[in-house]
Amino acid sequence: LDDDATVAPCVVGDRCPRMLHIRTSSDVTLNEMNILNGKSYVIYVQQVNGFSFLNSSLTNSGVLGLYVGHDSKASTNVRIQNSTFNDNQTNAVALLGVSGSSVTDNIVSNNIFRRNHWRGQWAVAARYGTGFT
């Protein structure tokens, strides 16, 4: 999947659409995928039982690469393995809503991360100062 490198990526306030939004599903596997130049949140996973990102690459994401998020719509049985994450503006992977009952329910292993989070996009809370994280 390639979202065209000649088009500029988005920033948080742009409200650009997600490239892939996977929600309220089960047993979703992205295997041997090469995903390039997504503009916003590239892969957004919500309330999925059994999500796998395997043997794949995610390069040059706009706002965020692979997001498994929101505690009110948590996912479980998440596997992110044997993949490469390069040059993503902010987080290559963000796990903000993943639940499980044992240490083997969710696994992130054998991945390579290069040159990610090179741009801050969220304002620092005023009590901590100024700028972007």
Tab-separated table of C-alpha atoms in Angstrom:
chain	number	residue	atom	x	y	z
A	1	LEU	CA	0.000	0.000	0.000
A	2	ASP	CA	1.473	3.368	-0.995
A	3	ASP	CA	-0.263	6.674	-0.289
A	4	ASP	CA	1.980	8.730	-2.644
A	5	ALA	CA	5.206	10.293	-1.368
A	6	THR	CA	4.641	13.442	-3.454
A	7	VAL	CA	1.686	14.458	-1.239
A	8	ALA	CA	2.710	16.016	2.092
A	9	PRO	CA	1.891	14.131	5.309
A	10	CYS	CA	-0.659	15.445	7.786
A	11	VAL	CA	-0.162	16.783	11.284
A	12	VAL	CA	-2.459	16.170	14.253
A	13	GLY	CA	-4.780	19.146	13.669
A	14	ASP	CA	-5.388	18.389	9.982
A	15	ARG	CA	-8.077	15.745	10.642
A	16	CYS	CA	-6.890	13.586	7.754
A	17	PRO	CA	-8.552	10.181	7.330
A	18	ARG	CA	-6.859	7.026	8.528
A	19	MET	CA	-5.338	4.775	5.893
A	20	LEU	CA	-6.644	1.544	7.508
A	21	HIS	CA	-9.215	1.615	10.334
A	22	ILE	CA	-9.851	-1.838	11.762
A	23	ARG	CA	-12.514	-1.983	14.463
A	24	THR	CA	-14.931	-4.291	16.216
A	25	SER	CA	-13.448	-7.333	14.477
A	26	SER	CA	-11.638	-10.558	15.197
A	27	ASP	CA	-8.734	-12.491	13.717
A	28	VAL	CA	-7.309	-9.784	11.445
A	29	THR	CA	-3.802	-10.445	10.078
A	30	LEU	CA	-1.617	-8.153	8.000
A	31	ASN	CA	1.243	-10.372	6.816
A	32	GLU	CA	4.038	-9.524	4.380
A	33	MET	CA	2.688	-6.005	3.876
A	34	ASN	CA	4.782	-3.054	2.711
A	35	ILE	CA	2.962	0.128	3.752
A	36	LEU	CA	4.402	3.470	2.620
A	37	ASN	CA	3.674	7.190	2.908
A	38	GLY	CA	0.437	7.112	4.921
A	39	LYS	CA	-0.733	10.654	5.654
A	40	SER	CA	-2.279	10.452	9.118
A	41	TYR	CA	-2.789	7.523	11.491
A	42	VAL	CA	-1.808	4.764	9.094
A	43	ILE	CA	-3.147	1.629	10.838
A	44	TYR	CA	-5.730	2.322	13.557
A	45	VAL	CA	-6.988	-0.708	15.517
A	46	GLN	CA	-9.933	-0.573	17.973
A	47	GLN	CA	-11.763	-3.343	19.823
A	48	VAL	CA	-10.198	-6.226	17.889
A	49	ASN	CA	-9.707	-9.708	19.323
A	50	GLY	CA	-6.788	-11.146	17.399
A	51	PHE	CA	-4.841	-8.508	15.458
A	52	SER	CA	-1.476	-9.420	13.905
A	53	PHE	CA	1.081	-7.315	12.033
A	54	LEU	CA	3.689	-9.820	10.877
A	55	ASN	CA	6.718	-9.898	8.562
A	56	SER	CA	5.823	-6.435	7.296
A	57	SER	CA	7.130	-2.887	7.021
A	58	LEU	CA	5.647	0.507	7.842
A	59	THR	CA	7.541	3.495	6.425
A	60	ASN	CA	7.079	7.270	6.379
A	61	SER	CA	3.815	7.570	8.313
A	62	GLY	CA	2.278	10.996	8.830
A	63	VAL	CA	0.743	11.433	12.273
A	64	LEU	CA	1.370	7.912	13.608
A	65	GLY	CA	2.251	4.444	12.281
A	66	LEU	CA	0.460	1.537	14.003
A	67	TYR	CA	-1.974	2.593	16.732
A	68	VAL	CA	-3.827	0.081	18.885
A	69	GLY	CA	-5.839	2.368	21.042
A	70	HIS	CA	-8.347	3.672	23.471
A	71	ASP	CA	-8.952	1.857	26.727
A	72	SER	CA	-12.733	2.008	26.268
A	73	LYS	CA	-12.333	0.003	23.040
A	74	ALA	CA	-9.321	-2.133	23.923
A	75	SER	CA	-7.951	-4.925	21.743
A	76	THR	CA	-6.491	-8.237	22.858
A	77	ASN	CA	-4.398	-11.021	21.347
A	78	VAL	CA	-2.230	-8.472	19.543
A	79	ARG	CA	0.910	-9.650	17.724
A	80	ILE	CA	3.461	-7.272	16.222
A	81	GLN	CA	6.384	-9.413	15.123
A	82	ASN	CA	9.258	-9.634	12.654
A	83	SER	CA	8.492	-6.235	11.136
A	84	THR	CA	10.381	-3.040	10.315
A	85	PHE	CA	9.314	0.514	11.175
A	86	ASN	CA	11.241	3.324	9.436
A	87	ASP	CA	11.011	7.132	9.286
A	88	ASN	CA	7.591	7.531	10.915
A	89	GLN	CA	6.876	11.129	12.006
A	90	THR	CA	5.874	10.267	15.555
A	91	ASN	CA	5.323	6.890	17.134
A	92	ALA	CA	6.013	3.930	14.895
A	93	VAL	CA	3.862	1.841	17.268
A	94	ALA	CA	1.540	3.128	20.000
A	95	LEU	CA	-0.280	0.681	22.262
A	96	LEU	CA	-2.808	2.708	24.231
A	97	GLY	CA	-5.635	0.202	24.512
A	98	VAL	CA	-4.399	-3.363	24.749
A	99	SER	CA	-5.647	-5.777	27.397
A	100	GLY	CA	-5.031	-9.368	28.354
A	101	SER	CA	-5.019	-11.782	31.253
A	102	SER	CA	-1.554	-13.309	30.727
A	103	VAL	CA	1.850	-12.206	29.447
A	104	THR	CA	1.385	-14.242	26.268
A	105	ASP	CA	-1.908	-12.609	25.228
A	106	ASN	CA	-0.112	-9.716	23.503
A	107	ILE	CA	3.374	-9.914	21.988
A	108	VAL	CA	5.679	-7.339	20.404
A	109	SER	CA	8.946	-9.008	19.392
A	110	ASN	CA	11.741	-9.232	16.822
A	111	ASN	CA	11.009	-5.866	15.223
A	112	ILE	CA	13.417	-3.234	13.882
A	113	PHE	CA	12.847	0.488	14.543
A	114	ARG	CA	14.848	3.159	12.639
A	115	ARG	CA	14.556	6.965	12.681
A	116	ASN	CA	11.047	7.143	14.157
A	117	HIS	CA	9.518	9.935	16.216
A	118	TRP	CA	11.453	12.684	14.498
A	119	ARG	CA	8.670	15.257	14.888
A	120	GLY	CA	6.727	16.309	17.978
A	121	GLN	CA	3.035	16.859	17.330
A	122	TRP	CA	1.335	16.995	20.717
A	123	ALA	CA	1.626	20.123	22.818
A	124	VAL	CA	3.420	19.754	26.136
A	125	ALA	CA	1.027	20.169	29.077
A	126	ALA	CA	1.380	23.729	30.400
A	127	ARG	CA	2.445	22.519	33.849
A	128	TYR	CA	5.542	20.947	32.221
A	129	GLY	CA	6.565	23.874	29.996
A	130	THR	CA	6.124	24.611	26.324
A	131	GLY	CA	6.819	23.009	22.970
A	132	PHE	CA	5.785	19.708	21.457
A	133	THR	CA	6.433	16.074	22.344
